[in-house]
XYZ file of C-alpha atoms in Angstrom:
344
model
C -26.813 -20.087 -48.010
C -25.191 -23.576 -48.225
C -21.985 -24.541 -46.337
C -19.489 -26.309 -48.379
C -16.872 -29.007 -47.293
C -13.943 -26.451 -47.856
C -15.689 -23.922 -45.638
C -16.090 -26.407 -42.745
C -12.629 -27.522 -43.052
C -11.533 -23.898 -42.870
C -13.686 -23.173 -39.718
C -12.565 -26.255 -37.987
C -8.797 -25.918 -38.926
C -8.825 -29.373 -40.799
C -6.455 -30.328 -43.678
C -7.507 -32.299 -46.499
C -6.596 -36.004 -46.270
C -5.107 -36.271 -49.864
C -2.943 -33.159 -49.286
C -1.594 -34.926 -45.930
C -0.616 -38.048 -48.044
C 1.093 -35.611 -50.278
C 2.696 -33.529 -47.512
C 3.917 -36.996 -45.780
C 5.266 -38.355 -48.971
C 7.112 -35.401 -49.909
C 8.872 -34.951 -46.500
C 9.632 -38.519 -46.223
C 11.652 -38.656 -49.631
C 13.631 -35.742 -48.578
C 11.905 -32.963 -50.540
C 11.535 -30.352 -47.835
C 10.951 -27.491 -50.086
C 7.895 -29.167 -51.455
C 6.815 -30.223 -47.838
C 7.275 -26.567 -46.493
C 5.225 -25.218 -49.387
C 2.421 -27.579 -49.029
C 2.393 -26.735 -45.306
C 2.260 -23.078 -45.999
C -0.803 -23.635 -48.627
C -2.629 -25.852 -45.939
C -1.959 -23.020 -43.150
C -3.131 -20.328 -45.721
C -6.407 -22.465 -46.116
C -7.003 -22.460 -42.350
C -5.491 -25.694 -41.300
C -4.005 -25.691 -37.654
C -0.387 -26.595 -37.701
C -0.885 -28.800 -34.661
C -3.886 -30.591 -36.521
C -1.526 -31.170 -39.347
C 0.942 -32.604 -37.010
C -1.734 -35.015 -35.562
C -2.682 -36.085 -39.130
C 0.644 -36.850 -39.995
C 0.802 -39.054 -36.982
C -2.263 -40.682 -38.027
C -0.848 -41.517 -41.414
C 2.278 -42.747 -39.880
C 0.299 -45.088 -37.713
C -1.796 -46.284 -40.640
C 1.218 -46.976 -42.874
C 2.685 -49.052 -40.025
C -0.381 -51.119 -39.544
C -0.346 -51.818 -43.299
C 3.168 -52.805 -43.119
C 2.515 -55.280 -40.423
C -1.039 -56.447 -41.568
C -1.659 -55.610 -45.210
C -5.218 -56.845 -45.029
C -6.110 -53.871 -42.688
C -6.707 -52.098 -46.170
C -9.528 -54.172 -46.954
C -11.674 -52.910 -44.100
C -15.212 -51.751 -45.171
C -14.714 -48.333 -43.766
C -11.307 -47.704 -45.047
C -11.271 -44.807 -47.594
C -10.103 -45.366 -51.006
C -7.125 -42.816 -50.513
C -5.883 -44.622 -47.620
C -6.377 -48.228 -49.050
C -4.699 -47.661 -52.459
C -2.049 -44.927 -51.780
C -1.395 -46.102 -48.268
C -0.773 -49.592 -49.461
C 1.769 -48.290 -52.219
C 3.445 -45.997 -49.601
C 3.759 -48.799 -46.936
C 5.236 -51.139 -49.136
C 7.769 -48.534 -50.038
C 8.934 -47.643 -46.521
C 10.990 -49.484 -44.121
C 9.767 -50.253 -40.703
C 12.744 -48.308 -39.193
C 11.810 -45.139 -41.141
C 8.116 -45.294 -39.808
C 8.983 -45.893 -36.380
C 11.653 -43.207 -36.690
C 9.041 -40.582 -38.177
C 6.532 -41.594 -35.250
C 9.013 -40.483 -32.697
C 9.951 -37.156 -34.381
C 6.232 -36.179 -35.034
C 5.199 -37.176 -31.375
C 7.852 -35.233 -29.975
C 7.247 -32.335 -32.384
C 3.507 -32.266 -31.665
C 4.380 -31.350 -28.024
C 6.751 -28.822 -28.976
C 4.248 -27.177 -31.503
C 1.675 -27.074 -28.850
C 3.688 -25.026 -26.484
C 5.514 -22.824 -29.164
C 4.887 -19.237 -29.388
C 4.604 -19.681 -33.002
C 2.991 -23.140 -34.061
C 3.635 -22.654 -37.604
C 7.406 -22.104 -37.229
C 7.551 -25.009 -34.790
C 5.623 -27.400 -37.287
C 7.958 -26.316 -39.937
C 10.963 -27.217 -37.886
C 9.502 -30.476 -37.259
C 9.143 -31.253 -40.907
C 12.739 -30.233 -41.418
C 14.056 -32.745 -38.809
C 11.909 -35.453 -40.369
C 12.965 -34.815 -43.898
C 16.647 -34.864 -42.653
C 16.048 -38.065 -40.839
C 14.458 -39.592 -43.787
C 17.929 -39.496 -45.463
C 19.764 -41.227 -42.882
C 20.391 -44.985 -42.988
C 18.879 -47.256 -40.447
C 20.779 -47.752 -37.218
C 21.177 -51.389 -38.081
C 22.760 -50.682 -41.492
C 25.204 -48.083 -39.865
C 26.217 -50.648 -37.203
C 26.743 -53.406 -39.453
C 28.936 -51.149 -41.901
C 30.875 -49.768 -38.936
C 31.549 -53.265 -37.588
C 32.850 -54.389 -40.875
C 35.087 -51.261 -41.453
C 36.664 -51.346 -37.892
C 37.398 -55.213 -37.349
C 40.862 -55.688 -35.794
C 43.261 -57.769 -38.142
C 44.750 -59.284 -34.996
C 43.238 -59.543 -31.529
C 45.311 -58.858 -28.468
C 47.134 -61.868 -27.229
C 46.132 -61.838 -23.788
C 42.158 -61.273 -24.509
C 39.508 -63.480 -22.715
C 37.997 -66.255 -24.720
C 34.665 -65.329 -26.360
C 35.248 -61.741 -27.097
C 35.086 -61.835 -30.801
C 32.555 -58.885 -31.020
C 35.646 -56.266 -31.436
C 39.084 -55.422 -30.169
C 39.706 -54.794 -26.427
C 40.590 -51.549 -24.832
C 43.486 -51.092 -22.514
C 41.291 -52.216 -19.520
C 40.189 -55.541 -21.028
C 36.799 -55.081 -22.041
C 34.683 -55.472 -25.134
C 32.285 -52.728 -26.582
C 28.958 -54.152 -27.738
C 26.384 -51.902 -29.278
C 23.173 -51.576 -27.531
C 20.878 -49.222 -29.339
C 21.011 -46.002 -31.486
C 18.040 -43.832 -30.793
C 16.989 -40.965 -33.198
C 14.782 -38.073 -32.242
C 14.026 -34.884 -33.900
C 16.845 -35.107 -36.659
C 19.363 -35.012 -33.756
C 20.546 -38.683 -33.593
C 21.456 -39.910 -30.279
C 23.726 -43.242 -29.980
C 23.806 -45.301 -26.928
C 26.882 -47.416 -26.906
C 26.524 -49.703 -23.955
C 29.747 -51.465 -23.174
C 29.559 -54.819 -21.174
C 32.342 -55.430 -18.935
C 32.913 -58.562 -17.178
C 33.981 -57.685 -13.575
C 36.088 -59.679 -10.948
C 33.307 -60.478 -8.465
C 34.386 -61.367 -5.065
C 32.101 -63.804 -3.709
C 31.371 -64.163 0.024
C 30.588 -67.457 1.420
C 27.011 -67.907 3.088
C 27.313 -67.117 6.833
C 30.941 -65.669 6.813
C 32.004 -62.241 7.672
C 31.828 -59.474 5.005
C 35.224 -59.766 3.247
C 35.236 -55.994 2.434
C 33.588 -52.903 3.016
C 31.256 -52.943 0.043
C 30.204 -56.381 1.100
C 29.530 -54.966 4.639
C 27.257 -52.357 3.228
C 25.504 -55.114 1.210
C 24.741 -56.936 4.509
C 23.396 -53.656 6.039
C 21.150 -53.348 3.081
C 20.115 -57.039 3.268
C 18.832 -56.490 6.786
C 16.609 -53.767 5.757
C 18.533 -50.732 7.051
C 18.479 -48.616 3.838
C 19.090 -45.501 5.564
C 22.239 -46.774 7.221
C 23.475 -48.311 4.048
C 22.910 -45.074 2.124
C 25.011 -43.275 4.956
C 27.746 -45.876 4.687
C 27.643 -45.621 0.931
C 27.935 -41.767 0.375
C 29.041 -40.533 3.906
C 31.784 -42.583 5.098
C 35.537 -42.392 3.998
C 37.088 -45.665 4.858
C 40.468 -45.763 6.459
C 40.869 -49.458 7.606
C 38.649 -52.450 6.979
C 39.213 -55.956 8.336
C 36.407 -58.539 9.534
C 35.658 -57.444 12.918
C 37.165 -53.816 12.672
C 36.392 -50.643 10.911
C 37.986 -47.464 10.923
C 36.583 -44.420 8.951
C 36.101 -40.587 8.752
C 32.602 -39.681 8.702
C 31.328 -36.909 6.362
C 29.405 -33.810 7.967
C 26.125 -35.445 6.887
C 26.731 -38.519 8.916
C 24.932 -38.817 12.088
C 26.798 -38.463 15.381
C 26.073 -42.167 16.720
C 26.922 -43.894 13.476
C 29.905 -45.850 15.037
C 28.188 -47.021 18.014
C 24.926 -48.038 16.030
C 26.847 -49.571 13.498
C 28.892 -51.797 15.978
C 25.821 -52.942 17.648
C 24.078 -53.818 14.688
C 27.156 -55.875 13.212
C 27.475 -57.703 16.560
C 23.763 -58.872 16.359
C 23.831 -59.955 12.816
C 27.244 -61.763 12.834
C 27.529 -63.075 16.389
C 30.812 -61.594 17.206
C 31.973 -58.197 18.499
C 32.807 -55.324 16.110
C 35.310 -52.429 16.772
C 33.945 -49.358 14.743
C 36.387 -46.317 15.406
C 36.426 -42.829 14.040
C 39.486 -41.517 12.336
C 40.836 -38.114 11.311
C 42.661 -39.812 8.374
C 41.520 -38.592 4.951
C 40.788 -42.172 3.987
C 39.313 -43.200 0.694
C 36.682 -41.578 -1.263
C 33.081 -42.686 -0.449
C 31.795 -45.578 -2.119
C 29.436 -43.515 -4.134
C 32.224 -41.345 -5.179
C 34.323 -44.470 -6.437
C 31.234 -45.568 -8.368
C 30.960 -42.038 -10.047
C 34.625 -41.839 -10.790
C 34.607 -45.467 -12.395
C 31.644 -44.688 -14.285
C 33.500 -41.601 -15.825
C 36.436 -43.634 -16.553
C 34.481 -46.258 -18.301
C 32.905 -43.795 -20.533
C 36.194 -42.308 -21.353
C 37.590 -45.750 -22.368
C 34.569 -46.436 -24.310
C 34.742 -43.139 -26.161
C 38.420 -43.917 -27.269
C 37.375 -47.188 -29.006
C 37.350 -47.194 -32.735
C 34.058 -48.641 -33.163
C 32.455 -46.115 -30.631
C 34.186 -43.210 -32.462
C 32.888 -44.243 -35.526
C 29.301 -44.449 -34.230
C 29.579 -40.781 -32.562
C 30.960 -39.536 -35.707
C 28.220 -40.826 -37.785
C 25.585 -39.434 -35.579
C 26.132 -35.834 -34.649
C 25.274 -34.843 -31.128
C 25.497 -38.605 -29.935
C 26.488 -39.587 -26.533
C 27.466 -42.624 -24.441
C 24.435 -43.374 -22.152
C 25.675 -46.322 -20.066
C 28.264 -49.000 -19.629
C 27.121 -52.251 -18.513
C 28.509 -55.130 -16.784
C 28.350 -58.574 -18.707
C 27.118 -60.086 -15.514
C 24.171 -57.970 -15.262
C 23.142 -58.294 -18.736
C 23.590 -62.222 -18.685
C 21.362 -62.467 -15.639
C 18.612 -60.104 -17.194
C 18.800 -62.327 -20.551
C 18.513 -65.555 -18.269
C 15.363 -64.103 -16.415
C 13.580 -63.070 -19.669
C 14.636 -66.501 -21.228
C 13.213 -68.844 -18.357
C 11.088 -66.827 -16.049
C 10.160 -68.357 -12.665
C 6.862 -69.903 -12.888
C 4.257 -67.990 -10.821
C 2.666 -69.556 -7.730
C 0.099 -72.057 -8.370
C 1.582 -72.990 -11.874
C 3.248 -76.514 -12.398
C 6.859 -76.310 -12.976
């Protein structure tokens, strides 16, 4: 008794390479019926659904390599199927679709490994992959939405340089950051950049407000005290040299005396820190959370963001970022500081 190649594949749960290419091609052109039929045939022949998804990941990686470096197909160890068929498939597919296929398959592989029925889980991965294959690329969607939602006349009092879209009632311009699609359920992250009215404090001056005071505490490497002031203090009155606040139940009993002593050491002048029974303001942490909720609500009411949310079912606004933060990050990336020992 000789053992044939087909018997070895059946024992090891492997799938034929050419059939994997057939399966990938059918799913990526949106023919899910043919894809599910091919999956069922390979499963009936003994192929493991987890291994099939791993093979599809390998095909995706190979096509991506060919897309970036076509000469990779000329390697001496590359099979004929992967050289000829892989080259034609790579040239016909966009990089966006290949990257999206990799993300869906990678996520689906983990789901299939832990699913009670690996075959059903793998079939759902193929369905998501076929659904995503029909979607336009995020760049195309954003460009089309930008063109369809341009405002005919900008607000009269808008700040200069905000030509990327119409302003909301609060005076900030939405800027699209990214759209991520995983598993057929697209998620759109519309990041809004906001130019805040920053209040600068001159070097050596007393903190002009309570937020600056908390920053001063953090700068002096008192993270626990700074966290307490941020999340367990309801400010009643603040002026340089005097603080009245209502402490939360989680605040330590010696908070006022300790804060007064440290501020006196750091600023060189006495500070009167008193406890109050008045309600006071929300904590700084609560104020940030409330502001974040309001920013997301304002963002969601913008026509361009609404168009994106409608184009991608299940999408959500992930973050609203300040212009100053984004500009500082871009400056750091564009002009990094030289490492020690390097010539400037």
